[in-house]
Amino acid sequence: MSQASALRSDAGGPGRKPPGRVSPLSQYVLKLTSRCDLACDHCYVYQHPDQSWRHQPHVMAASTLEQAARRIAEHAATHGLDTVRVVLHGGEPLLAGAGGLAAAAAELRRRIDPVARLDLRMQSNGVLLTPRICDALVAYDVKVGISLDGDLAANDLHRRYASGQSSHAAVLRGLGLLRRPEYRSSYAGILCTIDLANDPVAVYEALLAQEPPQIDFLLPHANWERPPARPEGVPTPYADWLLAIHRRWLADGRPVPIRLLESLLSTASGGATRTEAVGLGFADLVVIETDGTFEQVDSLKSAYDGAPATGLDIFRHRVDDAAAHPMIAIRQTGLAGLCATCRECEVVRQCGGGLFAHRYRPDTGFDNPSAYCADLKELIHAMTPADVPAQRQPTDALSPTVLDDLGTGYGTMESARHLASVHLGLVRALLVDLSPRAAHDERAAAGWQLLVDLDRIAPEAVRAVLEHPFVRRWAQRCRDDATADLAYLACVAAAAAIRAGADAELTVPARDGALSLPTLGAMAVDADEEAVLLSVHDGGFTARAGGRRITVRPGRPDVPDGWRPVRAAVSDGHHVLLEDTDPYRDCFGAPVAARLPAATADGWTRQLTRALRRVDVEAGGYAPGLRTLLRAVVPLRADEGGMQRSAAAGAAFGAVAVAPVADDAALAVLLVHEVQHLKMHAVLDVCDLFDRHDRRRLVVPWRADPRPVEGVLHGTYAHLAVADVWRRRPGGAAAATFRRYRDWTDGALDALLDLGALTAAGERFAHRMRDTLDSWS
């Protein structure tokens, strides 16, 4: 199985996932045909590594189109989408003929228009355009973009018939039809693939002569394995080519929109991008092939065979399932979804890491800068006006609705689920990025393959393990440190197999005298034991190590000697693990407690259960987020000074660490406080609320040392919730505590808003907190 399709999220039938768990998709590429009447030698569909087109039906069947339309309409209705864009594509969609195009457009409009505005488009080579086809395009309001690479010589470098005959005259005839007054409303623009052999200004003039509503220049598909062609001694030839057009375009007074150039100018001043090729905009597109399979953006066909595959189709799966695919999900995480090099780059908010397909390298997957990195950086530096300030635009991977809701301090269950789905997408993307390295480790490779197989047959079991807070921490450590224990992937897979009740056999690593299975517990082994043979069967497992054989059935009362199950507190169906076994739980900046004796653990779980119930009563507005996000509590060692201590860590999303406290009332406050930090960590994973280059610090009343902006945001968000809890408790002492936390929050908000370091999204978020604070008056 390919890296891109090897792990997916919640692949299952309708009803498997409630609304709000994924970021909705609003753009669809619908492959009406899988064949083409031209033989362009730079085509990513036919001339690049992925050759899946050979197995596709030539034309999409009417029943497949109907099901696709139903799925799109269902998704739009479920998520309340205002607009849906569908692009009719191929191959060459005009091969469907006027009747086929009209039937497709009619079916899409019949299904989708009642629930969302349908923006219906088509991308074509234009050679088969006829008045009858143009009549159908106008009748069903279909906007068509035409591919043209310039004048006769430029276009025919690549865009020819299989016989070698020129296509240029036929394309110009089609463009002539679209320029007629009766068809002009269906003319969307021209798409041009750059070839350095062509004179850029001559290409620009040839395209301008066709009076297009818009021009879009595309970099030829390339990656680190098959890098773009570059003349010797010219470090940034593609930037030079585009800059020649940029200068002429400006001199002409920008007579036509050029999407790539306008997107770079827009993002330079904090605006939005209009193309997936640059910027940190929300990538919300999926492809539906002629056989009804869901694929990722099909430029991935240029990476490797099978790269766009998802393993999903419109007959068995919903659009929600496609939206949760890890390689689609990571493209909705903005800055957090980029490699470390890109995240630290000064032009990242304009570049956005470049086109996703152009980042591919066989050994590291897509966790790389674009193969056009140098060109993009040069283009951005040359185009950005000197008077444009440094970017402060948020990454905007959270919708304004979700961000506004979370900004109140509370956050509905749906918003919390959105954060959880983003976290799950990040974990899956981390695993996909680790998969090439896993192939070189026998235990990790076996674990990866088992996880891939389980994700098809038991996705909920895989999900439960991947949502465990410390799986992400382990995966990030492996990503950042080549010496980290990649073989632990076998433990992750084994835990999923046990939860699924599947049969499997694999060798898993032991560490420091213990074999750990995330979400389930740990088994003691000899201190020098490094590997354990595990046979998974009937919802349990048998371990063979050091001449011993131990069979464990998690969840049963008969606990064999040496097995340390994870305990849990349960409140109204909400399970919170008392995590004192996971080897990756030591990430809170404070010493974690060792395995708790049974009596001590019972005391913890009883107190935790009472605290969860108290949150429901005393902090109802915060209960949905807490119940959705809190998955584990890690006991810290008792503080000799008697101070209450608690912590949260972005690398362990879903877990909080707490030292022993006097009662459930104190624990309830700490849980609310730390879950606010979890929410803030999750927001900052995907959305810039402040200028990360601003190194100024603020003095806050709750700390003696000046704090960075990020720390003040965290503290303010947490203290807003703590103040609200104390506001609802009776008595003079509670009132005094409320006033203290309220005043702390009030002063910190003033300081944050006065500093000038917040992005537009950050200021909006802070004002939402201010609204909540003011409402108490």
mmCIF file with all atom_site columns, N, CA and C in Angstrom, residues 294-345:
data_model
loop_
_atom_site.group_PDB
_atom_site.id
_atom_site.type_symbol
_atom_site.label_atom_id
_atom_site.label_alt_id
_atom_site.label_comp_id
_atom_site.label_asym_id
_atom_site.label_entity_id
_atom_site.label_seq_id
_atom_site.pdbx_PDB_ins_code
_atom_site.Cartn_x
_atom_site.Cartn_y
_atom_site.Cartn_z
_atom_site.occupancy
_atom_site.B_iso_or_equiv
_atom_site.pdbx_formal_charge
_atom_site.auth_seq_id
_atom_site.auth_comp_id
_atom_site.auth_asym_id
_atom_site.auth_atom_id
_atom_site.pdbx_PDB_model_num
ATOM 1   N N  . PHE A 1 294 ? -12.940 7.940  -4.108  1.00 0.00 ? 294 PHE A N  1
ATOM 2   C CA . PHE A 1 294 ? -12.419 9.220  -3.631  1.00 0.00 ? 294 PHE A CA 1
ATOM 3   C C  . PHE A 1 294 ? -10.901 9.220  -3.786  1.00 0.00 ? 294 PHE A C  1
ATOM 4   N N  . GLU A 1 295 ? -10.352 10.294 -4.314  1.00 0.00 ? 295 GLU A N  1
ATOM 5   C CA . GLU A 1 295 ? -8.903  10.476 -4.341  1.00 0.00 ? 295 GLU A CA 1
ATOM 6   C C  . GLU A 1 295 ? -8.562  11.850 -3.790  1.00 0.00 ? 295 GLU A C  1
ATOM 7   N N  . GLN A 1 296 ? -7.313  11.965 -3.355  1.00 0.00 ? 296 GLN A N  1
ATOM 8   C CA . GLN A 1 296 ? -6.804  13.274 -2.963  1.00 0.00 ? 296 GLN A CA 1
ATOM 9   C C  . GLN A 1 296 ? -6.573  14.112 -4.221  1.00 0.00 ? 296 GLN A C  1
ATOM 10  N N  . VAL A 1 297 ? -6.138  15.331 -4.021  1.00 0.00 ? 297 VAL A N  1
ATOM 11  C CA . VAL A 1 297 ? -5.875  16.213 -5.152  1.00 0.00 ? 297 VAL A CA 1
ATOM 12  C C  . VAL A 1 297 ? -4.999  15.476 -6.162  1.00 0.00 ? 297 VAL A C  1
ATOM 13  N N  . ASP A 1 298 ? -5.399  15.500 -7.442  1.00 0.00 ? 298 ASP A N  1
ATOM 14  C CA . ASP A 1 298 ? -4.761  14.580 -8.379  1.00 0.00 ? 298 ASP A CA 1
ATOM 15  C C  . ASP A 1 298 ? -3.409  15.038 -8.884  1.00 0.00 ? 298 ASP A C  1
ATOM 16  N N  . SER A 1 299 ? -2.935  16.205 -8.473  1.00 0.00 ? 299 SER A N  1
ATOM 17  C CA . SER A 1 299 ? -1.534  16.539 -8.767  1.00 0.00 ? 299 SER A CA 1
ATOM 18  C C  . SER A 1 299 ? -0.588  15.579 -8.066  1.00 0.00 ? 299 SER A C  1
ATOM 19  N N  . LEU A 1 300 ? -1.092  14.861 -7.034  1.00 0.00 ? 300 LEU A N  1
ATOM 20  C CA . LEU A 1 300 ? -0.261  13.866 -6.350  1.00 0.00 ? 300 LEU A CA 1
ATOM 21  C C  . LEU A 1 300 ? 0.108   12.707 -7.264  1.00 0.00 ? 300 LEU A C  1
ATOM 22  N N  . LYS A 1 301 ? -0.560  12.563 -8.399  1.00 0.00 ? 301 LYS A N  1
ATOM 23  C CA . LYS A 1 301 ? -0.192  11.518 -9.350  1.00 0.00 ? 301 LYS A CA 1
ATOM 24  C C  . LYS A 1 301 ? 1.243   11.699 -9.836  1.00 0.00 ? 301 LYS A C  1
ATOM 25  N N  . SER A 1 302 ? 1.779   12.902 -9.675  1.00 0.00 ? 302 SER A N  1
ATOM 26  C CA . SER A 1 302 ? 3.151   13.162 -10.099 1.00 0.00 ? 302 SER A CA 1
ATOM 27  C C  . SER A 1 302 ? 4.184   12.674 -9.091  1.00 0.00 ? 302 SER A C  1
ATOM 28  N N  . ALA A 1 303 ? 3.748   12.236 -7.891  1.00 0.00 ? 303 ALA A N  1
ATOM 29  C CA . ALA A 1 303 ? 4.686   11.828 -6.840  1.00 0.00 ? 303 ALA A CA 1
ATOM 30  C C  . ALA A 1 303 ? 5.100   10.369 -7.007  1.00 0.00 ? 303 ALA A C  1
ATOM 31  N N  . TYR A 1 304 ? 4.139   9.454  -6.886  1.00 0.00 ? 304 TYR A N  1
ATOM 32  C CA . TYR A 1 304 ? 4.434   8.023  -7.032  1.00 0.00 ? 304 TYR A CA 1
ATOM 33  C C  . TYR A 1 304 ? 3.134   7.292  -7.301  1.00 0.00 ? 304 TYR A C  1
ATOM 34  N N  . ASP A 1 305 ? 3.234   6.075  -7.772  1.00 0.00 ? 305 ASP A N  1
ATOM 35  C CA . ASP A 1 305 ? 2.043   5.304  -8.115  1.00 0.00 ? 305 ASP A CA 1
ATOM 36  C C  . ASP A 1 305 ? 1.220   5.038  -6.863  1.00 0.00 ? 305 ASP A C  1
ATOM 37  N N  . GLY A 1 306 ? -0.048  5.424  -6.896  1.00 0.00 ? 306 GLY A N  1
ATOM 38  C CA . GLY A 1 306 ? -0.930  5.239  -5.748  1.00 0.00 ? 306 GLY A CA 1
ATOM 39  C C  . GLY A 1 306 ? -0.963  6.404  -4.791  1.00 0.00 ? 306 GLY A C  1
ATOM 40  N N  . ALA A 1 307 ? -0.213  7.461  -5.061  1.00 0.00 ? 307 ALA A N  1
ATOM 41  C CA . ALA A 1 307 ? -0.127  8.580  -4.116  1.00 0.00 ? 307 ALA A CA 1
ATOM 42  C C  . ALA A 1 307 ? -1.480  9.222  -3.822  1.00 0.00 ? 307 ALA A C  1
ATOM 43  N N  . PRO A 1 308 ? -2.386  9.401  -4.793  1.00 0.00 ? 308 PRO A N  1
ATOM 44  C CA . PRO A 1 308 ? -3.648  10.080 -4.465  1.00 0.00 ? 308 PRO A CA 1
ATOM 45  C C  . PRO A 1 308 ? -4.685  9.162  -3.802  1.00 0.00 ? 308 PRO A C  1
ATOM 46  N N  . ALA A 1 309 ? -4.430  7.858  -3.755  1.00 0.00 ? 309 ALA A N  1
ATOM 47  C CA . ALA A 1 309 ? -5.454  6.898  -3.332  1.00 0.00 ? 309 ALA A CA 1
ATOM 48  C C  . ALA A 1 309 ? -5.850  7.110  -1.876  1.00 0.00 ? 309 ALA A C  1
ATOM 49  N N  . THR A 1 310 ? -7.107  6.806  -1.577  1.00 0.00 ? 310 THR A N  1
ATOM 50  C CA . THR A 1 310 ? -7.597  6.894  -0.197  1.00 0.00 ? 310 THR A CA 1
ATOM 51  C C  . THR A 1 310 ? -8.176  5.570  0.295   1.00 0.00 ? 310 THR A C  1
ATOM 52  N N  . GLY A 1 311 ? -8.513  4.654  -0.609  1.00 0.00 ? 311 GLY A N  1
ATOM 53  C CA . GLY A 1 311 ? -9.189  3.431  -0.212  1.00 0.00 ? 311 GLY A CA 1
ATOM 54  C C  . GLY A 1 311 ? -10.673 3.626  0.037   1.00 0.00 ? 311 GLY A C  1
ATOM 55  N N  . LEU A 1 312 ? -11.210 4.789  -0.321  1.00 0.00 ? 312 LEU A N  1
ATOM 56  C CA . LEU A 1 312 ? -12.612 5.123  -0.057  1.00 0.00 ? 312 LEU A CA 1
ATOM 57  C C  . LEU A 1 312 ? -13.363 5.302  -1.376  1.00 0.00 ? 312 LEU A C  1
ATOM 58  N N  . ASP A 1 313 ? -14.687 5.139  -1.324  1.00 0.00 ? 313 ASP A N  1
ATOM 59  C CA . ASP A 1 313 ? -15.498 5.387  -2.512  1.00 0.00 ? 313 ASP A CA 1
ATOM 60  C C  . ASP A 1 313 ? -16.873 5.910  -2.101  1.00 0.00 ? 313 ASP A C  1
ATOM 61  N N  . ILE A 1 314 ? -17.583 6.474  -3.063  1.00 0.00 ? 314 ILE A N  1
ATOM 62  C CA . ILE A 1 314 ? -18.847 7.152  -2.770  1.00 0.00 ? 314 ILE A CA 1
ATOM 63  C C  . ILE A 1 314 ? -19.968 6.174  -2.447  1.00 0.00 ? 314 ILE A C  1
ATOM 64  N N  . PHE A 1 315 ? -19.792 4.904  -2.749  1.00 0.00 ? 315 PHE A N  1
ATOM 65  C CA . PHE A 1 315 ? -20.852 3.926  -2.501  1.00 0.00 ? 315 PHE A CA 1
ATOM 66  C C  . PHE A 1 315 ? -20.832 3.417  -1.062  1.00 0.00 ? 315 PHE A C  1
ATOM 67  N N  . ARG A 1 316 ? -19.632 3.283  -0.492  1.00 0.00 ? 316 ARG A N  1
ATOM 68  C CA . ARG A 1 316 ? -19.520 2.751  0.871   1.00 0.00 ? 316 ARG A CA 1
ATOM 69  C C  . ARG A 1 316 ? -19.188 3.812  1.904   1.00 0.00 ? 316 ARG A C  1
ATOM 70  N N  . HIS A 1 317 ? -18.764 4.982  1.474   1.00 0.00 ? 317 HIS A N  1
ATOM 71  C CA . HIS A 1 317 ? -18.269 5.983  2.405   1.00 0.00 ? 317 HIS A CA 1
ATOM 72  C C  . HIS A 1 317 ? -18.885 7.347  2.120   1.00 0.00 ? 317 HIS A C  1
ATOM 73  N N  . ARG A 1 318 ? -18.941 8.133  3.180   1.00 0.00 ? 318 ARG A N  1
ATOM 74  C CA . ARG A 1 318 ? -19.435 9.501  3.073   1.00 0.00 ? 318 ARG A CA 1
ATOM 75  C C  . ARG A 1 318 ? -18.281 10.460 2.790   1.00 0.00 ? 318 ARG A C  1
ATOM 76  N N  . VAL A 1 319 ? -18.622 11.677 2.439   1.00 0.00 ? 319 VAL A N  1
ATOM 77  C CA . VAL A 1 319 ? -17.581 12.689 2.235   1.00 0.00 ? 319 VAL A CA 1
ATOM 78  C C  . VAL A 1 319 ? -16.851 12.953 3.552   1.00 0.00 ? 319 VAL A C  1
ATOM 79  N N  . ASP A 1 320 ? -17.556 12.846 4.690   1.00 0.00 ? 320 ASP A N  1
ATOM 80  C CA . ASP A 1 320 ? -16.899 13.000 5.993   1.00 0.00 ? 320 ASP A CA 1
ATOM 81  C C  . ASP A 1 320 ? -15.705 12.063 6.129   1.00 0.00 ? 320 ASP A C  1
ATOM 82  N N  . ASP A 1 321 ? -15.850 10.833 5.636   1.00 0.00 ? 321 ASP A N  1
ATOM 83  C CA . ASP A 1 321 ? -14.761 9.867  5.736   1.00 0.00 ? 321 ASP A CA 1
ATOM 84  C C  . ASP A 1 321 ? -13.566 10.309 4.895   1.00 0.00 ? 321 ASP A C  1
ATOM 85  N N  . ALA A 1 322 ? -13.843 10.846 3.717   1.00 0.00 ? 322 ALA A N  1
ATOM 86  C CA . ALA A 1 322 ? -12.751 11.360 2.877   1.00 0.00 ? 322 ALA A CA 1
ATOM 87  C C  . ALA A 1 322 ? -12.092 12.563 3.533   1.00 0.00 ? 322 ALA A C  1
ATOM 88  N N  . ALA A 1 323 ? -12.910 13.436 4.140   1.00 0.00 ? 323 ALA A N  1
ATOM 89  C CA . ALA A 1 323 ? -12.356 14.634 4.786   1.00 0.00 ? 323 ALA A CA 1
ATOM 90  C C  . ALA A 1 323 ? -11.421 14.277 5.925   1.00 0.00 ? 323 ALA A C  1
ATOM 91  N N  . ALA A 1 324 ? -11.641 13.114 6.547   1.00 0.00 ? 324 ALA A N  1
ATOM 92  C CA . ALA A 1 324 ? -10.819 12.700 7.685   1.00 0.00 ? 324 ALA A CA 1
ATOM 93  C C  . ALA A 1 324 ? -9.569  11.941 7.270   1.00 0.00 ? 324 ALA A C  1
ATOM 94  N N  . HIS A 1 325 ? -9.389  11.691 5.970   1.00 0.00 ? 325 HIS A N  1
ATOM 95  C CA . HIS A 1 325 ? -8.171  11.013 5.513   1.00 0.00 ? 325 HIS A CA 1
ATOM 96  C C  . HIS A 1 325 ? -6.952  11.829 5.947   1.00 0.00 ? 325 HIS A C  1
ATOM 97  N N  . PRO A 1 326 ? -5.900  11.181 6.467   1.00 0.00 ? 326 PRO A N  1
ATOM 98  C CA . PRO A 1 326 ? -4.787  11.943 7.066   1.00 0.00 ? 326 PRO A CA 1
ATOM 99  C C  . PRO A 1 326 ? -4.104  12.911 6.119   1.00 0.00 ? 326 PRO A C  1
ATOM 100 N N  . MET A 1 327 ? -3.986  12.548 4.834   1.00 0.00 ? 327 MET A N  1
ATOM 101 C CA . MET A 1 327 ? -3.276  13.427 3.918   1.00 0.00 ? 327 MET A CA 1
ATOM 102 C C  . MET A 1 327 ? -4.157  14.592 3.469   1.00 0.00 ? 327 MET A C  1
ATOM 103 N N  . ILE A 1 328 ? -5.466  14.460 3.627   1.00 0.00 ? 328 ILE A N  1
ATOM 104 C CA . ILE A 1 328 ? -6.350  15.599 3.413   1.00 0.00 ? 328 ILE A CA 1
ATOM 105 C C  . ILE A 1 328 ? -6.411  16.438 4.676   1.00 0.00 ? 328 ILE A C  1
ATOM 106 N N  . ALA A 1 329 ? -6.488  15.752 5.837   1.00 0.00 ? 329 ALA A N  1
ATOM 107 C CA . ALA A 1 329 ? -6.583  16.459 7.118   1.00 0.00 ? 329 ALA A CA 1
ATOM 108 C C  . ALA A 1 329 ? -5.357  17.336 7.369   1.00 0.00 ? 329 ALA A C  1
ATOM 109 N N  . ILE A 1 330 ? -4.157  16.826 7.044   1.00 0.00 ? 330 ILE A N  1
ATOM 110 C CA . ILE A 1 330 ? -2.951  17.610 7.348   1.00 0.00 ? 330 ILE A CA 1
ATOM 111 C C  . ILE A 1 330 ? -2.896  18.873 6.491   1.00 0.00 ? 330 ILE A C  1
ATOM 112 N N  . ARG A 1 331 ? -3.545  18.863 5.320   1.00 0.00 ? 331 ARG A N  1
ATOM 113 C CA . ARG A 1 331 ? -3.556  20.047 4.478   1.00 0.00 ? 331 ARG A CA 1
ATOM 114 C C  . ARG A 1 331 ? -4.563  21.073 4.969   1.00 0.00 ? 331 ARG A C  1
ATOM 115 N N  . GLN A 1 332 ? -5.279  20.737 6.071   1.00 0.00 ? 332 GLN A N  1
ATOM 116 C CA . GLN A 1 332 ? -6.192  21.679 6.690   1.00 0.00 ? 332 GLN A CA 1
ATOM 117 C C  . GLN A 1 332 ? -5.653  22.187 8.020   1.00 0.00 ? 332 GLN A C  1
ATOM 118 N N  . THR A 1 333 ? -4.362  21.951 8.281   1.00 0.00 ? 333 THR A N  1
ATOM 119 C CA . THR A 1 333 ? -3.792  22.343 9.567   1.00 0.00 ? 333 THR A CA 1
ATOM 120 C C  . THR A 1 333 ? -2.853  23.530 9.443   1.00 0.00 ? 333 THR A C  1
ATOM 121 N N  . GLY A 1 334 ? -2.811  24.175 8.281   1.00 0.00 ? 334 GLY A N  1
ATOM 122 C CA . GLY A 1 334 ? -2.037  25.390 8.128   1.00 0.00 ? 334 GLY A CA 1
ATOM 123 C C  . GLY A 1 334 ? -0.566  25.208 8.436   1.00 0.00 ? 334 GLY A C  1
ATOM 124 N N  . LEU A 1 335 ? -0.033  26.099 9.225   1.00 0.00 ? 335 LEU A N  1
ATOM 125 C CA . LEU A 1 335 ? 1.392   26.106 9.538   1.00 0.00 ? 335 LEU A CA 1
ATOM 126 C C  . LEU A 1 335 ? 1.830   24.811 10.194  1.00 0.00 ? 335 LEU A C  1
ATOM 127 N N  . ALA A 1 336 ? 0.987   24.237 11.052  1.00 0.00 ? 336 ALA A N  1
ATOM 128 C CA . ALA A 1 336 ? 1.359   23.021 11.779  1.00 0.00 ? 336 ALA A CA 1
ATOM 129 C C  . ALA A 1 336 ? 1.584   21.842 10.852  1.00 0.00 ? 336 ALA A C  1
ATOM 130 N N  . GLY A 1 337 ? 1.011   21.856 9.661   1.00 0.00 ? 337 GLY A N  1
ATOM 131 C CA . GLY A 1 337 ? 1.155   20.746 8.741   1.00 0.00 ? 337 GLY A CA 1
ATOM 132 C C  . GLY A 1 337 ? 2.401   20.811 7.877   1.00 0.00 ? 337 GLY A C  1
ATOM 133 N N  . LEU A 1 338 ? 3.231   21.854 8.046   1.00 0.00 ? 338 LEU A N  1
ATOM 134 C CA . LEU A 1 338 ? 4.435   22.016 7.231   1.00 0.00 ? 338 LEU A CA 1
ATOM 135 C C  . LEU A 1 338 ? 5.654   21.452 7.945   1.00 0.00 ? 338 LEU A C  1
ATOM 136 N N  . CYS A 1 339 ? 6.703   21.203 7.186   1.00 0.00 ? 339 CYS A N  1
ATOM 137 C CA . CYS A 1 339 ? 7.943   20.701 7.774   1.00 0.00 ? 339 CYS A CA 1
ATOM 138 C C  . CYS A 1 339 ? 8.602   21.797 8.594   1.00 0.00 ? 339 CYS A C  1
ATOM 139 N N  . ALA A 1 340 ? 9.567   21.412 9.428   1.00 0.00 ? 340 ALA A N  1
ATOM 140 C CA . ALA A 1 340 ? 10.224  22.365 10.327  1.00 0.00 ? 340 ALA A CA 1
ATOM 141 C C  . ALA A 1 340 ? 10.895  23.493 9.553   1.00 0.00 ? 340 ALA A C  1
ATOM 142 N N  . THR A 1 341 ? 11.503  23.170 8.405   1.00 0.00 ? 341 THR A N  1
ATOM 143 C CA . THR A 1 341 ? 12.173  24.200 7.602   1.00 0.00 ? 341 THR A CA 1
ATOM 144 C C  . THR A 1 341 ? 11.186  25.277 7.171   1.00 0.00 ? 341 THR A C  1
ATOM 145 N N  . CYS A 1 342 ? 10.011  24.845 6.709   1.00 0.00 ? 342 CYS A N  1
ATOM 146 C CA . CYS A 1 342 ? 9.009   25.816 6.259   1.00 0.00 ? 342 CYS A CA 1
ATOM 147 C C  . CYS A 1 342 ? 8.449   26.618 7.427   1.00 0.00 ? 342 CYS A C  1
ATOM 148 N N  . ARG A 1 343 ? 8.214   25.955 8.555   1.00 0.00 ? 343 ARG A N  1
ATOM 149 C CA . ARG A 1 343 ? 7.615   26.665 9.695   1.00 0.00 ? 343 ARG A CA 1
ATOM 150 C C  . ARG A 1 343 ? 8.503   27.801 10.178  1.00 0.00 ? 343 ARG A C  1
ATOM 151 N N  . GLU A 1 344 ? 9.818   27.678 9.993   1.00 0.00 ? 344 GLU A N  1
ATOM 152 C CA . GLU A 1 344 ? 10.745  28.703 10.462  1.00 0.00 ? 344 GLU A CA 1
ATOM 153 C C  . GLU A 1 344 ? 11.067  29.749 9.393   1.00 0.00 ? 344 GLU A C  1
ATOM 154 N N  . CYS A 1 345 ? 10.518  29.599 8.202   1.00 0.00 ? 345 CYS A N  1
ATOM 155 C CA . CYS A 1 345 ? 10.871  30.495 7.096   1.00 0.00 ? 345 CYS A CA 1
ATOM 156 C C  . CYS A 1 345 ? 10.109  31.814 7.200   1.00 0.00 ? 345 CYS A C  1
#
